[in-house]
Amino acid sequence: MKFGETFMEYLQAEEGLDKFSPHVEYKRLKKVLKSCRACRAAALKESNSNGEQQEDHENEGSEICQLESCQLCDQNFFDELKKEASDIAGCFSSRVRRLLQLHTAPGIQKYLVTLRQCFKNDQLAMMQECQILIEYAMMNAIAMQKILKKYDKVHCSVTGRNFKSKMRSERLEILQSPWLIELGALYMNFNESNGGKSNVIFSQFSCYLSDTGSIMTLKCPDSVKLEYDLTCPICLDTVFNPYALSCGHLFCKSCACTAASVMIFQGIKAASNVSKCPVCREVGTYANAVHMLELDLLQKKRFKQYWKERHASERAEMVKQSKIYWDNQTRYAVGF
């Protein structure tokens, strides 16, 4: 079965679940490419030179590469695809955020969720929603990759390659979203709490954590395998109490605070608006940092001794910094 048919079946199934979420207009974008003059010229050239292509199969790519990009096709294609990618990324992050709030609700919300579970256990529904979100991310990401691959095959223009780089720089690639890492951690937390029974629901997906906890692997349909490095680029150890900056890079909370010149007890939110990511040096990435609570909970369950040692170390450093901070505040208040 071709991917277009598989994608349409997925969309029909999603409509049956009353999940009206934005998605890649795969068929319509394909029609845009087919209506392009350059596409028709390439197809005609290919049909008239079948014999030559069999003899010079290695030169086929270079012949297509000589085609220039169509300005009308580029405008319709890339503007629409960028809008769809932005809508999908926004919808995905908001739906994941709502799901995670039910599982790792803070303070009074956690008490209310626990009280509600005494009368109604929503864990099965949460697990199904987790599967739906993973499938939503994967299907739309594959559809976007397929349509871009088709564009590159037809035009092979610099515009297509620049668009891929632009999507990465604007953090519109859903497969690189920290929320997908949180979903993977949520899946494994569900799986451990249910004694491995989650594999029955997540039959099309699997998620693993390496023995050291430094790599998370997500295996999905269509032979898609994603690996996420969970090593902090500052301390070069597995991230502890992890935060993802808006640029997508993961850090330990203590390392990220140190890099932004703020105290650990003040938190990442205390960083200034001009603070830069220690890796990519992008400005303003601390403002919308994501606290990876599910990943932290997974590490706490999987590596109890390691987590306790890192927690004690961070706590000691936090107390030390707090003492220095308030000593300085006292000296400043009394005029020393």
mmCIF file of C-alpha atoms in Angstrom:
data_model
loop_
_atom_site.group_PDB
_atom_site.id
_atom_site.type_symbol
_atom_site.label_atom_id
_atom_site.label_comp_id
_atom_site.label_asym_id
_atom_site.label_seq_id
_atom_site.Cartn_x
_atom_site.Cartn_y
_atom_site.Cartn_z
ATOM 1 C CA MET A 1 0.000 0.000 0.000
ATOM 2 C CA LYS A 2 1.315 3.424 -0.971
ATOM 3 C CA PHE A 3 1.875 5.990 1.739
ATOM 4 C CA GLY A 4 -0.798 8.288 0.338
ATOM 5 C CA GLU A 5 -3.441 5.603 0.866
ATOM 6 C CA THR A 6 -2.082 4.791 4.329
ATOM 7 C CA PHE A 7 -2.172 8.470 5.278
ATOM 8 C CA MET A 8 -5.751 8.870 4.063
ATOM 9 C CA GLU A 9 -6.825 5.834 6.097
ATOM 10 C CA TYR A 10 -5.157 7.380 9.144
ATOM 11 C CA LEU A 11 -7.003 10.677 8.605
ATOM 12 C CA GLN A 12 -10.332 8.876 8.258
ATOM 13 C CA ALA A 13 -9.676 6.951 11.477
ATOM 14 C CA GLU A 14 -8.770 10.182 13.268
ATOM 15 C CA GLU A 15 -12.005 11.817 12.116
ATOM 16 C CA GLY A 16 -13.884 8.811 13.496
ATOM 17 C CA LEU A 17 -12.321 9.542 16.901
ATOM 18 C CA ASP A 18 -13.468 13.173 16.673
ATOM 19 C CA LYS A 19 -9.844 14.343 16.658
ATOM 20 C CA PHE A 20 -10.009 17.431 14.467
ATOM 21 C CA SER A 21 -6.340 18.403 14.443
ATOM 22 C CA PRO A 22 -4.349 20.129 11.695
ATOM 23 C CA HIS A 23 -2.439 17.813 9.414
ATOM 24 C CA VAL A 24 -0.302 17.847 6.276
ATOM 25 C CA GLU A 25 -2.439 18.289 3.144
ATOM 26 C CA TYR A 26 -0.533 15.505 1.453
ATOM 27 C CA LYS A 27 -2.793 14.984 -1.577
ATOM 28 C CA ARG A 28 -3.272 18.677 -2.270
ATOM 29 C CA LEU A 29 0.458 19.379 -2.088
ATOM 30 C CA LYS A 30 1.092 16.538 -4.494
ATOM 31 C CA LYS A 31 -1.374 18.139 -6.912
ATOM 32 C CA VAL A 32 0.551 21.416 -6.616
ATOM 33 C CA LEU A 33 3.693 19.609 -7.698
ATOM 34 C CA LYS A 34 1.930 17.835 -10.557
ATOM 35 C CA SER A 35 0.471 21.083 -11.877
ATOM 36 C CA CYS A 36 3.879 22.725 -11.958
ATOM 37 C CA ARG A 37 5.255 23.226 -15.459
ATOM 38 C CA ALA A 38 8.657 22.008 -14.431
ATOM 39 C CA CYS A 39 7.050 18.805 -13.110
ATOM 40 C CA ARG A 40 5.188 18.200 -16.370
ATOM 41 C CA ALA A 41 8.338 18.883 -18.350
ATOM 42 C CA ALA A 42 10.295 16.438 -16.208
ATOM 43 C CA ALA A 43 7.600 13.785 -16.575
ATOM 44 C CA LEU A 44 7.476 14.266 -20.352
ATOM 45 C CA LYS A 45 11.245 14.109 -20.608
ATOM 46 C CA GLU A 46 11.308 10.950 -18.568
ATOM 47 C CA SER A 47 8.589 9.245 -20.636
ATOM 48 C CA ASN A 48 10.344 10.107 -23.913
ATOM 49 C CA SER A 49 13.719 8.806 -22.797
ATOM 50 C CA ASN A 50 12.934 5.509 -21.092
ATOM 51 C CA GLY A 51 15.493 3.697 -23.223
ATOM 52 C CA GLU A 52 18.200 6.217 -22.468
ATOM 53 C CA GLN A 53 17.437 6.121 -18.748
ATOM 54 C CA GLN A 54 17.930 2.366 -18.622
ATOM 55 C CA GLU A 55 21.371 2.764 -20.154
ATOM 56 C CA ASP A 56 22.319 5.912 -18.227
ATOM 57 C CA HIS A 57 20.530 5.275 -14.957
ATOM 58 C CA GLU A 58 23.350 6.862 -12.971
ATOM 59 C CA ASN A 59 22.914 10.153 -14.838
ATOM 60 C CA GLU A 60 19.174 10.380 -14.164
ATOM 61 C CA GLY A 61 19.588 12.484 -11.034
ATOM 62 C CA SER A 62 21.897 14.966 -12.747
ATOM 63 C CA GLU A 63 19.378 15.457 -15.607
ATOM 64 C CA ILE A 64 16.588 16.308 -13.181
ATOM 65 C CA CYS A 65 18.894 18.565 -11.194
ATOM 66 C CA GLN A 66 19.209 20.815 -14.240
ATOM 67 C CA LEU A 67 15.568 21.855 -13.856
ATOM 68 C CA GLU A 68 15.126 25.220 -12.173
ATOM 69 C CA SER A 69 12.549 25.665 -9.432
ATOM 70 C CA CYS A 70 9.166 27.048 -10.426
ATOM 71 C CA GLN A 71 8.405 30.304 -8.618
ATOM 72 C CA LEU A 72 4.632 29.742 -8.630
ATOM 73 C CA CYS A 73 5.073 26.189 -7.316
ATOM 74 C CA ASP A 74 7.473 27.362 -4.600
ATOM 75 C CA GLN A 75 5.084 30.053 -3.369
ATOM 76 C CA ASN A 76 2.075 27.752 -3.126
ATOM 77 C CA PHE A 77 4.069 24.803 -1.851
ATOM 78 C CA PHE A 78 6.376 26.236 0.815
ATOM 79 C CA ASP A 79 4.013 28.853 2.222
ATOM 80 C CA GLU A 80 1.336 26.219 2.737
ATOM 81 C CA LEU A 81 3.756 23.635 4.106
ATOM 82 C CA LYS A 82 5.253 26.091 6.590
ATOM 83 C CA LYS A 83 1.792 27.054 7.856
ATOM 84 C CA GLU A 84 0.830 23.401 8.245
ATOM 85 C CA ALA A 85 4.088 22.575 10.067
ATOM 86 C CA SER A 86 3.546 25.500 12.465
ATOM 87 C CA ASP A 87 -0.078 24.481 13.152
ATOM 88 C CA ILE A 88 0.881 20.837 13.702
ATOM 89 C CA ALA A 89 3.733 21.711 16.073
ATOM 90 C CA GLY A 90 1.482 24.034 18.093
ATOM 91 C CA CYS A 91 -1.380 21.535 18.280
ATOM 92 C CA PHE A 92 0.974 18.702 19.239
ATOM 93 C CA SER A 93 2.662 20.624 22.054
ATOM 94 C CA SER A 94 -0.639 21.845 23.521
ATOM 95 C CA ARG A 95 -2.216 18.362 23.474
ATOM 96 C CA VAL A 96 0.869 16.779 25.027
ATOM 97 C CA ARG A 97 0.996 19.503 27.692
ATOM 98 C CA ARG A 98 -2.622 18.808 28.676
ATOM 99 C CA LEU A 99 -1.974 15.058 28.859
ATOM 100 C CA LEU A 100 1.141 15.455 30.994
ATOM 101 C CA GLN A 101 -0.642 17.771 33.403
ATOM 102 C CA LEU A 102 -2.983 14.907 34.257
ATOM 103 C CA HIS A 103 -0.089 12.585 35.051
ATOM 104 C CA THR A 104 2.351 14.933 36.766
ATOM 105 C CA ALA A 105 -0.009 17.568 38.138
ATOM 106 C CA PRO A 106 1.637 19.768 40.817
ATOM 107 C CA GLY A 107 0.256 20.732 44.225
ATOM 108 C CA ILE A 108 -3.499 20.841 44.655
ATOM 109 C CA GLN A 109 -4.047 19.626 41.075
ATOM 110 C CA LYS A 110 -2.260 16.380 41.913
ATOM 111 C CA TYR A 111 -4.512 15.908 44.942
ATOM 112 C CA LEU A 112 -7.640 16.466 42.826
ATOM 113 C CA VAL A 113 -6.449 14.073 40.118
ATOM 114 C CA THR A 114 -5.680 11.410 42.750
ATOM 115 C CA LEU A 115 -9.105 11.941 44.327
ATOM 116 C CA ARG A 116 -10.788 11.601 40.953
ATOM 117 C CA GLN A 117 -8.987 8.319 40.247
ATOM 118 C CA CYS A 118 -10.676 6.850 43.331
ATOM 119 C CA PHE A 119 -13.967 7.052 41.409
ATOM 120 C CA LYS A 120 -12.778 6.802 37.815
ATOM 121 C CA ASN A 121 -9.480 5.419 36.543
ATOM 122 C CA ASP A 122 -8.469 7.439 33.483
ATOM 123 C CA GLN A 123 -5.154 5.668 32.987
ATOM 124 C CA LEU A 124 -6.366 3.589 30.041
ATOM 125 C CA ALA A 125 -7.730 6.691 28.329
ATOM 126 C CA MET A 126 -4.438 8.496 28.969
ATOM 127 C CA MET A 127 -2.479 5.610 27.474
ATOM 128 C CA GLN A 128 -4.674 5.640 24.379
ATOM 129 C CA GLU A 129 -4.272 9.398 24.063
ATOM 130 C CA CYS A 130 -0.504 8.933 24.328
ATOM 131 C CA GLN A 131 -0.612 6.448 21.437
ATOM 132 C CA ILE A 132 -2.788 8.807 19.376
ATOM 133 C CA LEU A 133 -0.330 11.663 19.894
ATOM 134 C CA ILE A 134 2.706 9.576 18.969
ATOM 135 C CA GLU A 135 0.925 8.371 15.835
ATOM 136 C CA TYR A 136 -0.129 11.949 15.042
ATOM 137 C CA ALA A 137 3.463 13.145 15.236
ATOM 138 C CA MET A 138 4.872 10.255 13.225
ATOM 139 C CA MET A 139 2.312 10.246 10.401
ATOM 140 C CA ASN A 140 2.511 13.986 9.805
ATOM 141 C CA ALA A 141 6.309 13.970 10.026
ATOM 142 C CA ILE A 142 6.525 11.121 7.497
ATOM 143 C CA ALA A 143 4.044 12.872 5.207
ATOM 144 C CA MET A 144 6.139 16.047 5.317
ATOM 145 C CA GLN A 145 9.337 14.108 4.614
ATOM 146 C CA LYS A 146 7.696 12.282 1.695
ATOM 147 C CA ILE A 147 6.374 15.440 0.073
ATOM 148 C CA LEU A 148 9.722 17.238 0.468
ATOM 149 C CA LYS A 149 11.513 14.234 -0.973
ATOM 150 C CA LYS A 150 9.181 14.341 -3.971
ATOM 151 C CA TYR A 151 9.842 18.053 -4.386
ATOM 152 C CA ASP A 152 13.602 17.479 -4.290
ATOM 153 C CA LYS A 153 13.296 14.656 -6.815
ATOM 154 C CA VAL A 154 11.403 16.858 -9.259
ATOM 155 C CA HIS A 155 13.151 20.209 -8.783
ATOM 156 C CA CYS A 156 16.320 19.494 -6.800
ATOM 157 C CA SER A 157 16.484 23.220 -6.123
ATOM 158 C CA VAL A 158 18.308 25.166 -3.442
ATOM 159 C CA THR A 159 14.905 26.368 -2.219
ATOM 160 C CA GLY A 160 13.941 22.879 -1.108
ATOM 161 C CA ARG A 161 17.139 22.349 0.848
ATOM 162 C CA ASN A 162 16.875 25.811 2.413
ATOM 163 C CA PHE A 163 13.325 25.062 3.529
ATOM 164 C CA LYS A 164 14.487 21.986 5.436
ATOM 165 C CA SER A 165 17.132 24.063 7.202
ATOM 166 C CA LYS A 166 14.583 26.783 7.923
ATOM 167 C CA MET A 167 12.216 24.275 9.528
ATOM 168 C CA ARG A 168 15.020 23.068 11.786
ATOM 169 C CA SER A 169 16.035 26.596 12.761
ATOM 170 C CA GLU A 170 12.431 27.584 13.525
ATOM 171 C CA ARG A 171 11.889 24.345 15.495
ATOM 172 C CA LEU A 172 9.007 23.158 13.328
ATOM 173 C CA GLU A 173 10.326 19.600 12.982
ATOM 174 C CA ILE A 174 7.984 17.694 15.227
ATOM 175 C CA LEU A 175 10.313 14.686 15.519
ATOM 176 C CA GLN A 176 12.873 16.906 17.272
ATOM 177 C CA SER A 177 10.360 18.283 19.754
ATOM 178 C CA PRO A 178 11.144 17.721 23.459
ATOM 179 C CA TRP A 179 7.449 16.940 23.874
ATOM 180 C CA LEU A 180 7.985 13.742 21.884
ATOM 181 C CA ILE A 181 10.706 12.732 24.359
ATOM 182 C CA GLU A 182 8.247 13.398 27.171
ATOM 183 C CA LEU A 183 5.681 11.167 25.444
ATOM 184 C CA GLY A 184 8.255 8.389 25.173
ATOM 185 C CA ALA A 185 9.040 8.732 28.875
ATOM 186 C CA LEU A 186 5.313 8.742 29.676
ATOM 187 C CA TYR A 187 4.897 5.535 27.685
ATOM 188 C CA MET A 188 7.683 3.817 29.640
ATOM 189 C CA ASN A 189 6.304 5.077 32.957
ATOM 190 C CA PHE A 190 2.906 3.629 32.062
ATOM 191 C CA ASN A 191 4.540 0.398 30.939
ATOM 192 C CA GLU A 192 6.432 -0.056 34.212
ATOM 193 C CA SER A 193 3.443 0.810 36.398
ATOM 194 C CA ASN A 194 1.320 -1.774 34.547
ATOM 195 C CA GLY A 195 3.911 -4.556 34.512
ATOM 196 C CA GLY A 196 4.528 -4.339 30.768
ATOM 197 C CA LYS A 197 0.839 -4.474 29.790
ATOM 198 C CA SER A 198 1.167 -1.212 27.857
ATOM 199 C CA ASN A 199 2.793 -3.155 25.022
ATOM 200 C CA VAL A 200 -0.657 -4.494 24.142
ATOM 201 C CA ILE A 201 -1.982 -0.975 23.497
ATOM 202 C CA PHE A 202 1.249 0.377 21.998
ATOM 203 C CA SER A 203 1.640 -2.581 19.634
ATOM 204 C CA GLN A 204 2.876 -0.362 16.788
ATOM 205 C CA PHE A 205 5.362 1.563 18.910
ATOM 206 C CA SER A 206 8.188 0.763 21.263
ATOM 207 C CA CYS A 207 10.457 2.922 23.373
ATOM 208 C CA TYR A 208 13.692 1.975 25.129
ATOM 209 C CA LEU A 209 16.199 3.580 27.446
ATOM 210 C CA SER A 210 19.847 2.518 27.368
ATOM 211 C CA ASP A 211 21.478 0.951 30.417
ATOM 212 C CA THR A 212 23.168 4.235 31.268
ATOM 213 C CA GLY A 213 20.049 6.256 30.511
ATOM 214 C CA SER A 214 21.942 8.393 27.996
ATOM 215 C CA ILE A 215 19.980 7.353 24.877
ATOM 216 C CA MET A 216 16.243 7.017 24.318
ATOM 217 C CA THR A 217 15.121 5.038 21.263
ATOM 218 C CA LEU A 218 11.654 5.323 19.751
ATOM 219 C CA LYS A 219 10.679 2.760 17.128
ATOM 220 C CA CYS A 220 7.620 3.501 15.016
ATOM 221 C CA PRO A 221 5.870 2.197 11.888
ATOM 222 C CA ASP A 222 7.376 2.498 8.407
ATOM 223 C CA SER A 223 10.785 1.449 9.817
ATOM 224 C CA VAL A 224 11.255 4.802 11.542
ATOM 225 C CA LYS A 225 13.770 4.670 14.383
ATOM 226 C CA LEU A 226 14.569 7.785 16.383
ATOM 227 C CA GLU A 227 17.386 8.146 18.895
ATOM 228 C CA TYR A 228 17.563 11.004 21.383
ATOM 229 C CA ASP A 229 20.798 11.793 23.194
ATOM 230 C CA LEU A 230 20.075 12.449 26.874
ATOM 231 C CA THR A 231 23.633 13.505 27.720
ATOM 232 C CA CYS A 232 24.062 16.980 29.148
ATOM 233 C CA PRO A 233 26.546 18.857 26.891
ATOM 234 C CA ILE A 234 27.959 20.743 29.908
ATOM 235 C CA CYS A 235 28.676 18.080 32.550
ATOM 236 C CA LEU A 236 28.764 15.248 29.957
ATOM 237 C CA ASP A 237 26.642 13.085 32.247
ATOM 238 C CA THR A 238 23.079 11.871 31.832
ATOM 239 C CA VAL A 239 20.740 14.814 32.278
ATOM 240 C CA PHE A 240 19.342 15.136 35.795
ATOM 241 C CA ASN A 241 16.249 17.184 36.613
ATOM 242 C CA PRO A 242 16.283 17.891 32.877
ATOM 243 C CA TYR A 243 15.139 21.016 31.096
ATOM 244 C CA ALA A 244 14.771 21.545 27.362
ATOM 245 C CA LEU A 245 15.453 25.075 26.156
ATOM 246 C CA SER A 246 13.264 26.454 23.395
ATOM 247 C CA CYS A 247 16.020 25.613 20.896
ATOM 248 C CA GLY A 248 15.575 21.921 21.780
ATOM 249 C CA HIS A 249 18.837 21.260 23.635
ATOM 250 C CA LEU A 250 18.615 19.312 26.910
ATOM 251 C CA PHE A 251 20.497 20.275 30.071
ATOM 252 C CA CYS A 252 20.578 19.449 33.740
ATOM 253 C CA LYS A 253 18.829 22.165 35.717
ATOM 254 C CA SER A 254 21.992 22.990 37.658
ATOM 255 C CA CYS A 255 24.097 23.186 34.478
ATOM 256 C CA ALA A 256 21.575 25.380 32.678
ATOM 257 C CA CYS A 257 21.325 27.727 35.670
ATOM 258 C CA THR A 258 25.100 27.991 35.953
ATOM 259 C CA ALA A 259 25.392 28.789 32.243
ATOM 260 C CA ALA A 260 22.796 31.561 32.632
ATOM 261 C CA SER A 261 24.508 32.923 35.783
ATOM 262 C CA VAL A 262 21.518 32.325 38.053
ATOM 263 C CA MET A 263 21.238 30.403 41.307
ATOM 264 C CA ILE A 264 19.788 26.892 41.199
ATOM 265 C CA PHE A 265 17.116 27.781 43.763
ATOM 266 C CA GLN A 266 16.074 30.740 41.604
ATOM 267 C CA GLY A 267 15.374 28.430 38.701
ATOM 268 C CA ILE A 268 15.746 28.682 34.943
ATOM 269 C CA LYS A 269 12.877 31.160 34.694
ATOM 270 C CA ALA A 270 15.078 33.695 36.506
ATOM 271 C CA ALA A 271 17.470 33.823 33.550
ATOM 272 C CA SER A 272 17.540 37.098 31.637
ATOM 273 C CA ASN A 273 15.966 37.482 28.211
ATOM 274 C CA VAL A 274 19.414 37.801 26.618
ATOM 275 C CA SER A 275 20.709 34.507 28.032
ATOM 276 C CA LYS A 276 22.095 32.262 25.296
ATOM 277 C CA CYS A 277 21.950 28.529 24.831
ATOM 278 C CA PRO A 278 25.370 27.118 25.814
ATOM 279 C CA VAL A 279 25.391 24.956 22.659
ATOM 280 C CA CYS A 280 23.886 26.909 19.744
ATOM 281 C CA ARG A 281 24.290 30.379 21.353
ATOM 282 C CA GLU A 282 20.746 31.357 20.413
ATOM 283 C CA VAL A 283 19.399 34.279 22.460
ATOM 284 C CA GLY A 284 16.197 34.047 24.515
ATOM 285 C CA THR A 285 15.967 30.261 24.713
ATOM 286 C CA TYR A 286 15.487 30.232 28.495
ATOM 287 C CA ALA A 287 12.135 32.028 28.413
ATOM 288 C CA ASN A 288 10.115 29.027 27.188
ATOM 289 C CA ALA A 289 12.186 26.226 28.709
ATOM 290 C CA VAL A 290 10.335 22.941 29.264
ATOM 291 C CA HIS A 291 10.755 21.010 32.518
ATOM 292 C CA MET A 292 10.986 17.338 31.500
ATOM 293 C CA LEU A 293 9.020 15.922 34.438
ATOM 294 C CA GLU A 294 8.200 12.549 32.851
ATOM 295 C CA LEU A 295 11.820 11.975 31.901
ATOM 296 C CA ASP A 296 12.900 12.860 35.433
ATOM 297 C CA LEU A 297 10.292 10.464 36.879
ATOM 298 C CA LEU A 298 11.506 7.708 34.560
ATOM 299 C CA GLN A 299 15.105 8.180 35.690
ATOM 300 C CA LYS A 300 13.969 8.160 39.310
ATOM 301 C CA LYS A 301 12.312 4.760 38.760
ATOM 302 C CA ARG A 302 14.998 3.195 36.571
ATOM 303 C CA PHE A 303 18.167 4.443 38.247
ATOM 304 C CA LYS A 304 17.212 4.934 41.888
ATOM 305 C CA GLN A 305 20.739 5.035 43.337
ATOM 306 C CA TYR A 306 22.053 7.345 40.613
ATOM 307 C CA TRP A 307 19.035 9.628 41.018
ATOM 308 C CA LYS A 308 19.491 9.798 44.810
ATOM 309 C CA GLU A 309 23.169 10.691 44.460
ATOM 310 C CA ARG A 310 22.493 13.418 41.909
ATOM 311 C CA HIS A 311 19.582 14.743 43.987
ATOM 312 C CA ALA A 312 21.749 14.949 47.119
ATOM 313 C CA SER A 313 24.528 16.681 45.167
ATOM 314 C CA GLU A 314 22.160 19.231 43.639
ATOM 315 C CA ARG A 315 20.500 19.829 46.993
ATOM 316 C CA ALA A 316 23.839 20.473 48.690
ATOM 317 C CA GLU A 317 24.866 22.907 45.956
ATOM 318 C CA MET A 318 21.494 24.650 46.194
ATOM 319 C CA VAL A 319 21.858 25.120 49.974
ATOM 320 C CA LYS A 320 25.397 26.440 49.497
ATOM 321 C CA GLN A 321 24.310 28.947 46.856
ATOM 322 C CA SER A 322 21.313 29.997 48.933
ATOM 323 C CA LYS A 323 23.542 30.695 51.944
ATOM 324 C CA ILE A 324 25.940 32.801 49.858
ATOM 325 C CA TYR A 325 23.052 34.700 48.273
ATOM 326 C CA TRP A 326 21.377 35.629 51.551
ATOM 327 C CA ASP A 327 24.698 36.500 53.183
ATOM 328 C CA ASN A 328 25.348 38.949 50.360
ATOM 329 C CA GLN A 329 21.814 40.350 50.669
ATOM 330 C CA THR A 330 22.308 40.860 54.403
ATOM 331 C CA ARG A 331 25.648 42.659 53.910
ATOM 332 C CA TYR A 332 24.083 44.884 51.279
ATOM 333 C CA ALA A 333 21.111 45.705 53.561
ATOM 334 C CA VAL A 334 23.272 46.716 56.522
ATOM 335 C CA GLY A 335 25.727 48.657 54.368
ATOM 336 C CA PHE A 336 28.827 46.410 54.485
#
